[in-house]
Short mmCIF file of C-alpha atoms and ligand atoms in Angstrom, two decimals:
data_model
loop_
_atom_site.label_atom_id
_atom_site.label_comp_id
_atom_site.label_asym_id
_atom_site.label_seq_id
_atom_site.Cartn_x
_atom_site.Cartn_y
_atom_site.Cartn_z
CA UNK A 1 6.85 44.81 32.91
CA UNK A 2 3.15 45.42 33.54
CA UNK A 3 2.58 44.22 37.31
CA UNK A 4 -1.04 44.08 38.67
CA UNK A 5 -2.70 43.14 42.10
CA UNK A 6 -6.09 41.13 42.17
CA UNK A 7 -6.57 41.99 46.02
CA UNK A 8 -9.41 40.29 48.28
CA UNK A 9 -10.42 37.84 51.20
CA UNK A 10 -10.85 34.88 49.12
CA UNK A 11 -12.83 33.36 51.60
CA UNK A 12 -13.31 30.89 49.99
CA UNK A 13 -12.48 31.32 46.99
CA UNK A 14 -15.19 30.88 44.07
CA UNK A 15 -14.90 29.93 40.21
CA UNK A 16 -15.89 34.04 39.59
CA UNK A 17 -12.76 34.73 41.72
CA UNK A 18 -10.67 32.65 39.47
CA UNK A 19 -12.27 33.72 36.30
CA UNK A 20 -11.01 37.17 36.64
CA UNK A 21 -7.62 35.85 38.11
CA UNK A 22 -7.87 34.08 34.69
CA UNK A 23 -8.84 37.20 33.01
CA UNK A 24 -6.54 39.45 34.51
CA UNK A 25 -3.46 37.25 34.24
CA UNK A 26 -3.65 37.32 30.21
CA UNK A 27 -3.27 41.21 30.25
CA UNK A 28 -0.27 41.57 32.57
CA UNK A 29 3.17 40.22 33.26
CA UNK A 30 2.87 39.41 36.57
CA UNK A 31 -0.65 39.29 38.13
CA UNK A 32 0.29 38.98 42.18
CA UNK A 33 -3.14 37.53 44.01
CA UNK A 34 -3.00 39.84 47.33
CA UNK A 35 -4.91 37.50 50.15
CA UNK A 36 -5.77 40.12 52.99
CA UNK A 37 -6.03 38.90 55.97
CA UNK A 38 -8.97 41.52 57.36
CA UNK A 39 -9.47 40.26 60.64
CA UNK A 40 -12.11 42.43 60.69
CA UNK A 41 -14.32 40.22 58.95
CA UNK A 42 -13.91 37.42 60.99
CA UNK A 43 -12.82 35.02 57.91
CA UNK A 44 -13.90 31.05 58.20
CA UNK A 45 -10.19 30.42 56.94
CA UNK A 46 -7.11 31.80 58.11
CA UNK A 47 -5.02 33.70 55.59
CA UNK A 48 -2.66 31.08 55.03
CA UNK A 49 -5.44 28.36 54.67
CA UNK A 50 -6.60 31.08 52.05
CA UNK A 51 -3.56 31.65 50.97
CA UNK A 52 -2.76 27.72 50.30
CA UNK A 53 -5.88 27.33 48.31
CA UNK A 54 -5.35 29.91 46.02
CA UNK A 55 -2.21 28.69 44.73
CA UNK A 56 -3.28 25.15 44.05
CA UNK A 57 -6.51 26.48 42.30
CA UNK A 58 -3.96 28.97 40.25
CA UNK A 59 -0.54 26.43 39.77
CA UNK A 60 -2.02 26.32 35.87
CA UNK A 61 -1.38 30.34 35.59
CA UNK A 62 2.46 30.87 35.58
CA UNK A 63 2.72 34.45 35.46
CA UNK A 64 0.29 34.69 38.81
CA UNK A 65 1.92 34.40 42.40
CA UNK A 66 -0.16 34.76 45.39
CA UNK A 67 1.04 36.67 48.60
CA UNK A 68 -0.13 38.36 51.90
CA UNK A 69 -2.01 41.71 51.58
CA UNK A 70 -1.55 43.42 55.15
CA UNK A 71 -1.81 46.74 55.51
CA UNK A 72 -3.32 49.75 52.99
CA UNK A 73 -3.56 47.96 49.57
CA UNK A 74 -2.18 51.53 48.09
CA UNK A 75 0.89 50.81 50.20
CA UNK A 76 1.35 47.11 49.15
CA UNK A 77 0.97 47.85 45.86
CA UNK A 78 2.96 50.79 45.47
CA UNK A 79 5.78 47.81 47.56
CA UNK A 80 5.26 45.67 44.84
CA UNK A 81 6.04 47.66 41.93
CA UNK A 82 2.36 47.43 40.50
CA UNK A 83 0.65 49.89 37.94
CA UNK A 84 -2.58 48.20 38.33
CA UNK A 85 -5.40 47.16 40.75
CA UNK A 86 -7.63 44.61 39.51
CA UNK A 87 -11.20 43.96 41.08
CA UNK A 88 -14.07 42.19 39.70
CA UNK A 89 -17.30 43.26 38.76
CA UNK A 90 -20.63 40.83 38.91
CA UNK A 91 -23.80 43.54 39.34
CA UNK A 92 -24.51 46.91 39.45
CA UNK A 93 -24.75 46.42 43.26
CA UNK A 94 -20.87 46.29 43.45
CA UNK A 95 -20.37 49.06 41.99
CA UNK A 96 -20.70 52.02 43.90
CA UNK A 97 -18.53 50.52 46.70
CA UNK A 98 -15.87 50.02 44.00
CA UNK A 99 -15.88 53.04 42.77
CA UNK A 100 -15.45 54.63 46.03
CA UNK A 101 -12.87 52.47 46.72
CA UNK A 102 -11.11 53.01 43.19
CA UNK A 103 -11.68 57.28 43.89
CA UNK A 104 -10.02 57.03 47.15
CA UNK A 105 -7.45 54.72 46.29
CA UNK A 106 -6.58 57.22 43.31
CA UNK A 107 -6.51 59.87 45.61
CA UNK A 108 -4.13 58.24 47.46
CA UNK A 109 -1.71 57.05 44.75
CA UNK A 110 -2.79 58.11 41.29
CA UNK A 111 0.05 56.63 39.68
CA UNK A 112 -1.78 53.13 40.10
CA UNK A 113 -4.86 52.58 37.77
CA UNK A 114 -7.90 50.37 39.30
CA UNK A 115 -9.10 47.94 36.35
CA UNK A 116 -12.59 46.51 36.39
CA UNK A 117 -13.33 43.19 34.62
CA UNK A 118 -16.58 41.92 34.16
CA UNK A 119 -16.77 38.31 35.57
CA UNK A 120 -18.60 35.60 32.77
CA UNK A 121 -21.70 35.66 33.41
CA UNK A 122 -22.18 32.16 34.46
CA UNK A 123 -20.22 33.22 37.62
CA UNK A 124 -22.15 36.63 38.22
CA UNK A 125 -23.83 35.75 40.78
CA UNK A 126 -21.36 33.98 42.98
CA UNK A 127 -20.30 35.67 46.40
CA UNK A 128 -18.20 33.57 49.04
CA UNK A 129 -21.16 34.60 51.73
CA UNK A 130 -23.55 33.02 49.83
CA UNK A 131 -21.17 30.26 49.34
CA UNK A 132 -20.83 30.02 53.59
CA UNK A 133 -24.14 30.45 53.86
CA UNK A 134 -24.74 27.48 51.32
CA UNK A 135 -22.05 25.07 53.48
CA UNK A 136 -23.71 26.11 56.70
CA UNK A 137 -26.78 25.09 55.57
CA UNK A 138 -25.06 21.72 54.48
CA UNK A 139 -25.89 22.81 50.70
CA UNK A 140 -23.55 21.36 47.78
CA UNK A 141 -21.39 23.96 46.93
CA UNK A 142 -19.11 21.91 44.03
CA UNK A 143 -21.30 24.20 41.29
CA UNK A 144 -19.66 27.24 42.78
CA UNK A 145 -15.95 25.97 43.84
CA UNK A 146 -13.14 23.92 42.89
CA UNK A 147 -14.01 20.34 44.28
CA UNK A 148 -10.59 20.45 46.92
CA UNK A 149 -12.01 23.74 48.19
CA UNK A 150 -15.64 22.30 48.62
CA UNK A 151 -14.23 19.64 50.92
CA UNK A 152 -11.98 22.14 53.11
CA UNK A 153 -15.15 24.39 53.56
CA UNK A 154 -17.18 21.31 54.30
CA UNK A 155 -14.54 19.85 56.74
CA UNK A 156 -14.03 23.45 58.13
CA UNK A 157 -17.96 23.68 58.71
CA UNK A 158 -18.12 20.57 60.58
CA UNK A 159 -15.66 21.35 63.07
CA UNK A 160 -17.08 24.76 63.50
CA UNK A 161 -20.21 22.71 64.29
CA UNK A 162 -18.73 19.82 66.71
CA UNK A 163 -16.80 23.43 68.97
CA UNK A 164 -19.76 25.60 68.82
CA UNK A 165 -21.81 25.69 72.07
CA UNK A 166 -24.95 24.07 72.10
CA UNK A 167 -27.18 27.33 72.39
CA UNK A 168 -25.80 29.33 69.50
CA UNK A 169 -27.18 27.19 66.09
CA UNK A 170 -27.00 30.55 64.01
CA UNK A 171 -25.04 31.14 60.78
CA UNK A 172 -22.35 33.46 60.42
CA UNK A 173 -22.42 36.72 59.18
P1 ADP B 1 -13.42 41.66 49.35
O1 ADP B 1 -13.32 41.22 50.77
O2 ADP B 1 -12.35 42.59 48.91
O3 ADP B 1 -14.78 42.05 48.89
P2 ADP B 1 -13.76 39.21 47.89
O4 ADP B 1 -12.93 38.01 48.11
O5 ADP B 1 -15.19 39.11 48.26
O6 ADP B 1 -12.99 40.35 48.60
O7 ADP B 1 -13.69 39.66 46.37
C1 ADP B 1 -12.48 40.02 45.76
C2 ADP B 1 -12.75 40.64 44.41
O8 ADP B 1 -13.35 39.68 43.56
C3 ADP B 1 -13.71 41.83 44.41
O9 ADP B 1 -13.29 42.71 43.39
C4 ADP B 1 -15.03 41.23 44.05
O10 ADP B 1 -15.88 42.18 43.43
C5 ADP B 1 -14.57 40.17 43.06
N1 ADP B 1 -15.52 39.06 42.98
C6 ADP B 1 -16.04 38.33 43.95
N2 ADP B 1 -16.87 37.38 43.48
C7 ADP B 1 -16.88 37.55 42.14
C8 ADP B 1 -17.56 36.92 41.06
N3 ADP B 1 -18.44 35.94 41.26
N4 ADP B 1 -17.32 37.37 39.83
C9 ADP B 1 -16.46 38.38 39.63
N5 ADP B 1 -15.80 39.03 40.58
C10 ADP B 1 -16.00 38.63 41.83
#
């Protein structure tokens, strides 16, 4: 039983997100979707919202569950029974963080193997800043994400807009 963990902030999600989801699901059992919550990054959604929204866009993959990634992804993993980390690859530019974050995790637990899949390349470019960015900016964003999750970002936008002070007009991050 070949278990794997796709982990990330999903914030929001994006159609390169759920093309290696896709990806990665056909080569293991059980593909578990780890949404971490990193409040250090300040997410536009809360985990659960994420959370929520990745199961509806992934209800078509039956060997995929989604969960809660707190904590050391090492740790959750190792929890979880998985042999695999899966993380997704769009550019050059991502990989040297990866690969610093593959080293380290090995270093950590080298009985779990960090798999790289290479996104299609109709979805290289996608990131979910540039996706924010995009919805801040009151850009159409249905080219990049599932339609539902194109009106939650949109509905999450304007309320971010109608509680913001008057003085700060900025974008995030
Ligand atoms: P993190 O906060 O861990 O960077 P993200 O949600 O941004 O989480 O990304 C999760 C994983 O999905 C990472 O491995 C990232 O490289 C990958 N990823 C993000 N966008 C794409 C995309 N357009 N195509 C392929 N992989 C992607």
């Amino acid at each position: 039983m070949k278990i794997a963990v796709y982990p990330g902030s999903f914030d929001p999600l994006t159609y390169g997100h759920l093309d290696v989801a896709e990806r990665a699901s056909k080569i293991t059992d059980t593909l578990i979707i780890g949404v971490a919550e990193n409040p250090m990054k300040q997410p536009i959604f809360t985990v659960e919202e994420r959370m929520e929204m990745m199961q509806q866009a992934t209800r078509h993959l039956k060997n995929v569950r989604v969960d809660k990634l707190e904590g050391l992804l090492i740790d959750y993993a190792r929890k979880v029974g998985a042999q695999a980390v899966v993380r997704g690859l769009r550019a050059v530019s991502d990989f040297e963080y990866e690969f610093q974050m593959a080293m380290i995790n090995r270093k950590l637990e080298d009985r779990i193997e960090t798999l790289f899949l290479v996104t299609s390349e109709n979805y290289s470019y996608l990131s979910s800043t540039m996706i924010r960015e995009i919805a801040a900016l009151d850009g159409d964003i249905t080219p990049f994400v599932p339609e539902e999750i194109a009106r939650r970002v949109k509905e999450k936008m304007q309320n971010e807009n109608r509680n913001r002070p008057r003085s700060s007009g900025g974008i995030r991050d």
